[in-house]
Amino acid sequence: MQKKQSAIQLLPVLFSFFIMGFCDLVGISVTYAQAQFNWTETQAGFLPSLVFLWFFILSIPAAMAMDVYGRKKMVLSGLFFTLLATLIPVVVFTETTCYITFILLGIGNTILQVAVNPLLTNIISGKQLASYVTLGQFIKAISSFIGPILVGFFSLRYGSWEKSFYIYTALTSLSLLWLFFTRIEEGVTEKKTASFTKTIGLLNNKNILLAFIGILCIVGIDVGMNTVTPKLLIERVGLAKEAATYGSSWYFAARTIGTICGVFLLSKFSVKYFFRVNMFIVMLSLVGLLFANEKALILFLVCIIAFTSSSIFAVIYTLALRSKPLLTNEISGLMITGVAGGAIIPPLMGLATDMARSQQGAVGIILLCGAYLLYCSFKLGVSTQDA
């Protein structure tokens, strides 16, 4: 009976991870919105910023609000903002409502990412927790993988990519209602959430600062690759945008497989060794991507980058926690704030592309992020245990 009750509680929480994956819709949307609204590369680069900027603004306040309102209510509020975001294009879709959609999507996704994992701990505990957190990330990755396929289908079948939001609205509504009517006991919070001052003050620690910038860069690479892959296929291979956007699905598929393999590899090799080897491969692949002009080679390099970078966020996060294990809450809040890298890197990519008049500018910005992470792999958390 206890196991049945846990399953009833667990399923709607895991489905929330699927809704969390809607955040990655912004990467593929850039290609379609840019063509629809005649944006420059610089203008298009700001669309992901509307989503990921909220991680910088809301991560710590959302964590503090959980202590006041509870985890389930915070997840529900994240789902509500996501529902509003997906509903707007269904009613009316213009350049202005496009901006509003992705602003609301960013707000909802920030709240979800802050609150869903803590809510999971109210159902699953002990040794099983890590595997269920990984399962949640796998479900999120599936959502990210399906997104470009769904958008491409609606664009080809109905000539309107934004009609895919009908599906997103239905799925978010289901998730919101399912969780709302599921009873989950949360217990009592024993420790207050960290203050802004204490959290930001952690950046005075060299390891924490290296890790924070590392998070900015790895999220920047993830969002950047999601955005630039279709554009490379359009610019260098001449594919139509509907066909080119499937390149993002290749990226997410490789990232999903890489996440699963990363769990196994990290149990066999040291975190530092794993970090260094993977970032070296990422750098070689990015250099190759600067010059690749064939579809098969571009997709191959994109998949290698996705596979080898897929677990780096978790690696940096782990090394940051090792720096000050008694300040787990504070470090966690700061690292999630670093997801704002998705708001910083794409505009720089757009600016570099306009200056270079080709997507080489965008790849060059991603290459700089990779170079920092390779440096970080040798400097972050250096100790006799990890070296």
Coordinates of C-alpha atoms in Angstrom, one line a residue:
M1 CA 0.0 0.0 0.0
Q2 CA 2.9 2.4 0.9
K3 CA 4.6 1.7 -2.5
K4 CA 1.3 2.3 -4.3
Q5 CA 0.8 5.6 -2.5
S6 CA 4.4 6.7 -3.3
A7 CA 3.8 5.9 -7.0
I8 CA 0.7 8.0 -7.0
Q9 CA 2.6 10.9 -5.6
L10 CA 5.7 10.4 -7.7
L11 CA 4.2 10.3 -11.2
P12 CA 2.9 13.9 -11.3
V13 CA 6.2 15.2 -9.9
L14 CA 8.1 13.4 -12.5
F15 CA 5.8 14.7 -15.2
S16 CA 6.7 18.2 -14.0
F17 CA 10.2 17.5 -15.2
F18 CA 8.7 17.0 -18.7
I19 CA 7.2 20.4 -18.5
M20 CA 10.5 21.8 -17.3
G21 CA 11.9 20.7 -20.7
F22 CA 9.8 23.3 -22.4
C23 CA 12.5 25.8 -21.6
D24 CA 14.6 24.4 -24.4
L25 CA 11.9 25.3 -26.9
V26 CA 13.5 28.7 -27.0
G27 CA 16.5 27.4 -29.0
I28 CA 14.4 26.2 -31.9
S29 CA 12.0 29.1 -31.7
V30 CA 14.8 31.6 -32.5
T31 CA 15.1 30.2 -36.0
Y32 CA 11.4 30.4 -36.7
A33 CA 10.7 33.8 -35.0
Q34 CA 13.7 35.4 -36.7
A35 CA 12.4 34.5 -40.1
Q36 CA 8.8 35.4 -39.1
F37 CA 9.7 38.8 -37.7
N38 CA 12.7 39.7 -39.8
W39 CA 15.1 40.0 -36.9
T40 CA 18.8 40.5 -37.2
E41 CA 21.1 38.0 -35.5
T42 CA 21.7 40.4 -32.6
Q43 CA 17.9 40.8 -32.1
A44 CA 17.3 37.0 -32.3
G45 CA 20.1 36.5 -29.8
F46 CA 18.1 38.3 -27.1
L47 CA 15.2 35.8 -27.2
P48 CA 16.9 33.2 -25.1
S49 CA 17.9 36.0 -22.7
L50 CA 14.2 36.6 -22.0
V51 CA 14.0 33.1 -20.7
F52 CA 17.3 32.6 -18.8
L53 CA 17.6 36.1 -17.3
W54 CA 15.0 35.0 -14.7
F55 CA 17.4 32.4 -13.3
F56 CA 19.6 35.3 -12.2
I57 CA 16.7 37.3 -10.8
L58 CA 14.4 34.7 -9.3
S59 CA 16.4 31.7 -8.2
I60 CA 17.3 32.8 -4.7
P61 CA 13.9 34.5 -4.1
A62 CA 12.1 31.4 -5.2
A63 CA 14.2 29.3 -2.8
M64 CA 13.3 31.7 0.0
A65 CA 9.6 31.6 -1.0
M66 CA 9.6 27.8 -0.6
D67 CA 10.1 28.1 3.1
V68 CA 7.0 30.4 3.3
Y69 CA 4.6 28.8 0.9
G70 CA 5.9 25.2 0.6
R71 CA 7.4 23.2 -2.2
K72 CA 4.2 21.9 -3.9
K73 CA 2.7 25.4 -4.1
M74 CA 5.9 26.7 -5.6
V75 CA 5.9 23.9 -8.3
L76 CA 2.2 24.7 -9.0
S77 CA 3.0 28.4 -9.4
G78 CA 5.8 27.5 -11.8
L79 CA 3.4 25.3 -13.8
F80 CA 0.8 28.2 -13.8
F81 CA 3.3 30.7 -15.3
T82 CA 4.3 28.0 -17.9
L83 CA 0.6 27.5 -18.7
L84 CA 0.2 31.3 -19.3
A85 CA 3.3 31.3 -21.5
T86 CA 1.9 28.5 -23.7
L87 CA -1.6 29.9 -23.8
I88 CA -0.7 33.3 -25.2
P89 CA 0.4 32.1 -28.6
V90 CA -2.8 30.1 -28.9
V91 CA -4.9 33.3 -28.5
V92 CA -2.7 35.8 -30.4
F93 CA 0.8 35.6 -31.7
T94 CA 2.7 38.8 -32.6
E95 CA 6.2 40.0 -32.0
T96 CA 5.1 41.5 -28.7
T97 CA 3.3 38.4 -27.5
C98 CA 6.3 36.3 -28.6
Y99 CA 8.4 38.3 -26.1
I100 CA 5.8 38.0 -23.4
T101 CA 5.5 34.2 -24.0
F102 CA 9.2 33.6 -23.4
I103 CA 9.4 36.0 -20.4
L104 CA 6.6 34.0 -18.7
L105 CA 8.3 30.7 -19.8
G106 CA 11.5 31.8 -18.1
I107 CA 9.7 32.8 -14.9
G108 CA 7.8 29.5 -14.8
N109 CA 10.9 27.4 -15.6
T110 CA 13.0 29.1 -13.0
I111 CA 10.5 28.3 -10.3
L112 CA 10.2 24.7 -11.5
Q113 CA 13.9 24.1 -11.5
V114 CA 14.3 25.5 -8.0
A115 CA 11.3 23.7 -6.5
V116 CA 10.8 20.3 -8.2
N117 CA 13.9 18.5 -6.9
P118 CA 13.1 19.5 -3.2
L119 CA 9.5 18.3 -3.7
L120 CA 10.9 15.0 -4.9
T121 CA 12.7 14.6 -1.6
N122 CA 9.3 14.5 0.2
I123 CA 8.5 11.3 -1.7
I124 CA 11.8 9.6 -2.3
S125 CA 14.7 9.6 0.2
G126 CA 18.0 7.8 0.9
K127 CA 19.9 5.9 -1.8
Q128 CA 17.0 6.0 -4.3
L129 CA 17.0 9.8 -4.4
A130 CA 20.0 10.2 -6.8
S131 CA 18.5 7.7 -9.3
Y132 CA 15.1 9.5 -9.3
V133 CA 16.8 12.9 -9.8
T134 CA 18.6 11.4 -12.7
L135 CA 15.3 9.9 -14.0
G136 CA 13.8 13.4 -13.8
Q137 CA 16.6 14.9 -15.9
F138 CA 16.2 12.1 -18.4
I139 CA 12.4 12.9 -18.7
K140 CA 13.3 16.6 -19.1
A141 CA 15.8 15.6 -21.9
I142 CA 13.1 13.6 -23.7
S143 CA 10.9 16.7 -23.7
S144 CA 13.7 18.8 -25.1
F145 CA 14.3 16.1 -27.8
I146 CA 10.7 16.1 -28.9
G147 CA 10.4 19.9 -29.1
P148 CA 12.1 20.5 -32.5
I149 CA 10.2 17.6 -34.0
L150 CA 6.9 18.9 -32.8
V151 CA 7.6 22.5 -34.0
G152 CA 8.8 21.2 -37.4
F153 CA 5.7 19.1 -37.8
F154 CA 3.3 22.0 -37.2
S155 CA 5.4 24.3 -39.5
L156 CA 5.3 21.8 -42.4
R157 CA 1.7 20.5 -41.8
Y158 CA -0.1 23.7 -40.9
G159 CA 2.4 26.4 -42.0
S160 CA 2.4 27.8 -38.5
W161 CA 5.0 26.7 -36.0
E162 CA 3.3 28.5 -33.1
K163 CA 0.4 26.1 -33.4
S164 CA 2.6 23.6 -31.5
F165 CA 1.7 25.6 -28.4
Y166 CA -1.7 24.0 -28.5
I167 CA 0.1 20.7 -27.5
Y168 CA 2.2 22.5 -24.8
T169 CA -0.9 24.1 -23.3
A170 CA -2.7 20.8 -23.1
L171 CA 0.3 19.1 -21.5
T172 CA 0.9 21.9 -19.0
S173 CA -2.8 21.9 -18.0
L174 CA -2.7 18.2 -17.4
S175 CA 0.5 18.5 -15.2
L176 CA -1.0 21.4 -13.2
L177 CA -4.3 19.6 -12.5
W178 CA -2.6 16.3 -11.8
L179 CA -0.2 17.7 -9.2
F180 CA -2.9 20.0 -7.7
F181 CA -5.1 17.0 -6.8
T182 CA -2.2 14.9 -5.6
R183 CA -1.7 15.0 -1.8
I184 CA 2.0 15.3 -0.7
E185 CA 3.1 15.7 2.9
E186 CA 6.0 18.1 3.0
G187 CA 7.1 18.1 6.7
V188 CA 8.8 21.0 8.5
T189 CA 11.7 23.0 7.2
E190 CA 14.6 23.0 9.8
K191 CA 16.8 25.6 8.3
K192 CA 16.0 29.0 6.8
T193 CA 17.0 29.7 3.2
A194 CA 20.2 31.7 2.8
S195 CA 20.1 35.5 2.5
F196 CA 21.1 37.3 -0.7
T197 CA 24.1 38.8 1.1
K198 CA 25.5 35.5 2.4
T199 CA 24.9 33.8 -0.9
I200 CA 26.6 36.4 -3.1
G201 CA 29.4 36.7 -0.6
L202 CA 30.4 33.1 -1.5
L203 CA 31.9 34.5 -4.7
N204 CA 34.9 35.8 -2.6
N205 CA 35.9 32.1 -2.5
K206 CA 38.1 31.3 -5.6
N207 CA 36.7 27.9 -6.1
I208 CA 33.1 29.1 -5.9
L209 CA 33.8 32.0 -8.3
L210 CA 35.4 29.6 -10.8
A211 CA 32.4 27.2 -10.5
F212 CA 29.9 30.0 -10.9
I213 CA 31.5 31.3 -14.1
G214 CA 31.8 27.7 -15.2
I215 CA 28.0 27.2 -14.8
L216 CA 27.4 30.4 -16.8
C217 CA 29.7 29.0 -19.6
I218 CA 28.3 25.4 -19.7
V219 CA 24.7 26.7 -19.8
G220 CA 25.8 29.2 -22.4
I221 CA 27.3 26.3 -24.5
D222 CA 24.1 24.3 -24.1
V223 CA 21.7 27.1 -25.1
G224 CA 24.2 28.3 -27.7
M225 CA 24.5 24.9 -29.4
N226 CA 20.7 24.5 -29.4
T227 CA 20.4 27.9 -31.1
V228 CA 23.3 27.7 -33.6
T229 CA 22.9 24.1 -34.9
P230 CA 19.9 24.8 -37.2
K231 CA 21.5 28.1 -38.4
L232 CA 24.7 26.3 -39.3
L233 CA 22.7 23.8 -41.4
I234 CA 20.8 26.6 -43.1
E235 CA 23.9 28.7 -43.8
R236 CA 26.4 26.0 -44.8
V237 CA 24.3 23.2 -46.2
G238 CA 21.3 25.2 -47.6
L239 CA 18.6 23.3 -45.7
A240 CA 15.1 24.7 -45.3
K241 CA 14.5 25.8 -41.7
E242 CA 12.0 22.9 -41.1
A243 CA 14.7 20.4 -42.0
A244 CA 17.5 22.3 -40.3
T245 CA 15.6 22.5 -37.0
Y246 CA 15.8 18.7 -36.6
G247 CA 19.5 19.3 -36.0
S248 CA 18.5 20.4 -32.5
S249 CA 16.8 17.0 -32.0
W250 CA 20.1 15.3 -32.8
Y251 CA 21.8 17.5 -30.2
F252 CA 19.2 16.7 -27.5
A253 CA 19.3 13.0 -28.3
A254 CA 23.1 12.9 -28.0
R255 CA 22.9 14.9 -24.7
T256 CA 20.3 12.5 -23.3
I257 CA 22.5 9.5 -24.1
G258 CA 25.5 11.4 -22.7
T259 CA 23.7 12.0 -19.4
I260 CA 23.0 8.3 -19.0
C261 CA 26.6 7.3 -19.8
G262 CA 27.9 10.1 -17.5
V263 CA 26.2 8.5 -14.5
F264 CA 28.1 5.3 -15.3
L265 CA 31.5 6.9 -16.1
L266 CA 31.5 9.2 -13.1
S267 CA 31.2 6.0 -10.9
K268 CA 34.3 4.6 -12.6
F269 CA 36.6 7.7 -12.9
S270 CA 37.4 10.7 -10.8
V271 CA 35.4 13.8 -11.3
K272 CA 38.4 15.9 -12.3
Y273 CA 39.7 13.4 -14.8
F274 CA 36.2 13.1 -16.4
F275 CA 36.0 16.9 -16.5
R276 CA 39.3 17.4 -18.2
V277 CA 38.9 14.6 -20.8
N278 CA 35.4 15.7 -21.8
M279 CA 36.3 19.4 -22.1
F280 CA 39.3 18.5 -24.3
I281 CA 37.0 16.6 -26.6
V282 CA 34.5 19.5 -26.6
M283 CA 37.3 22.0 -27.6
L284 CA 38.5 19.8 -30.5
S285 CA 34.9 19.4 -31.8
L286 CA 34.2 23.1 -31.5
V287 CA 37.4 23.9 -33.5
G288 CA 36.2 21.4 -36.1
L289 CA 32.8 23.0 -36.2
L290 CA 34.3 26.3 -37.2
F291 CA 35.3 24.8 -40.6
A292 CA 32.7 22.0 -41.1
N293 CA 30.6 22.4 -44.3
E294 CA 29.0 19.1 -44.8
K295 CA 25.7 18.0 -43.1
A296 CA 27.0 14.7 -41.8
L297 CA 30.1 16.3 -40.3
I298 CA 28.2 19.2 -38.7
L299 CA 25.7 16.8 -37.1
F300 CA 28.5 14.4 -36.0
L301 CA 30.4 17.3 -34.3
V302 CA 27.2 18.7 -32.7
C303 CA 26.5 15.2 -31.3
I304 CA 30.0 14.8 -29.9
I305 CA 29.8 18.2 -28.2
A306 CA 26.3 17.4 -26.8
F307 CA 27.5 14.0 -25.5
T308 CA 30.7 15.1 -23.9
S309 CA 29.3 18.3 -22.3
S310 CA 26.0 16.7 -21.0
S311 CA 27.3 15.9 -17.5
I312 CA 29.6 19.0 -17.0
F313 CA 26.9 21.0 -15.2
A314 CA 26.6 18.2 -12.6
V315 CA 30.5 17.9 -12.3
I316 CA 30.9 21.7 -11.7
Y317 CA 28.0 21.6 -9.2
T318 CA 29.6 18.7 -7.3
L319 CA 33.0 20.3 -7.2
A320 CA 31.5 23.6 -5.9
L321 CA 29.7 21.7 -3.1
R322 CA 32.9 20.0 -2.1
S323 CA 34.5 23.4 -1.6
K324 CA 32.2 24.2 1.4
P325 CA 30.1 21.2 2.3
L326 CA 28.5 23.0 5.2
L327 CA 27.0 25.7 2.9
T328 CA 25.1 23.4 0.6
N329 CA 21.9 25.5 0.4
E330 CA 23.8 28.7 -0.3
I331 CA 26.0 27.1 -3.0
S332 CA 23.0 25.4 -4.6
G333 CA 21.1 28.7 -4.8
L334 CA 24.2 30.5 -6.3
M335 CA 24.8 27.7 -8.9
I336 CA 21.2 27.7 -10.1
T337 CA 21.5 31.5 -10.5
G338 CA 24.4 30.7 -12.9
V339 CA 21.9 29.2 -15.3
A340 CA 21.5 32.9 -16.4
G341 CA 24.4 32.1 -18.7
G342 CA 21.7 31.2 -21.1
A343 CA 20.7 34.9 -21.1
I344 CA 24.3 36.2 -21.5
I345 CA 25.9 34.0 -24.2
P346 CA 23.2 34.0 -27.0
P347 CA 23.2 37.9 -27.4
L348 CA 27.0 37.8 -27.7
M349 CA 26.7 35.1 -30.3
G350 CA 24.2 37.2 -32.3
L351 CA 26.5 40.2 -32.1
A352 CA 29.5 38.2 -33.2
T353 CA 27.5 36.7 -36.0
D354 CA 26.5 40.1 -37.3
M355 CA 30.1 41.3 -37.1
A356 CA 31.5 38.3 -38.8
R357 CA 28.5 38.0 -41.2
S358 CA 28.5 34.3 -40.7
Q359 CA 27.7 31.7 -37.9
Q360 CA 31.5 31.4 -37.3
G361 CA 31.1 34.3 -35.0
A362 CA 28.6 32.4 -32.9
V363 CA 30.7 29.3 -32.8
G364 CA 33.7 31.5 -31.8
I365 CA 31.8 32.7 -28.7
I366 CA 30.9 29.1 -27.8
L367 CA 34.6 28.2 -28.3
L368 CA 35.6 30.9 -25.8
C369 CA 33.2 29.3 -23.2
G370 CA 34.8 25.9 -23.9
A371 CA 38.3 27.3 -23.4
Y372 CA 37.3 28.7 -20.0
L373 CA 35.8 25.4 -19.0
L374 CA 39.0 23.5 -20.0
Y375 CA 41.0 25.9 -17.9
C376 CA 38.4 25.4 -15.1
S377 CA 38.9 21.6 -15.3
F378 CA 42.5 22.1 -14.1
K379 CA 41.9 24.8 -11.5
L380 CA 38.6 24.0 -9.9
G381 CA 38.7 22.1 -6.7
V382 CA 42.3 21.1 -7.0
S383 CA 43.3 18.9 -4.1
T384 CA 45.3 15.7 -3.4
Q385 CA 42.0 13.8 -3.7
D386 CA 40.9 15.1 -7.1
A387 CA 44.2 16.0 -8.8

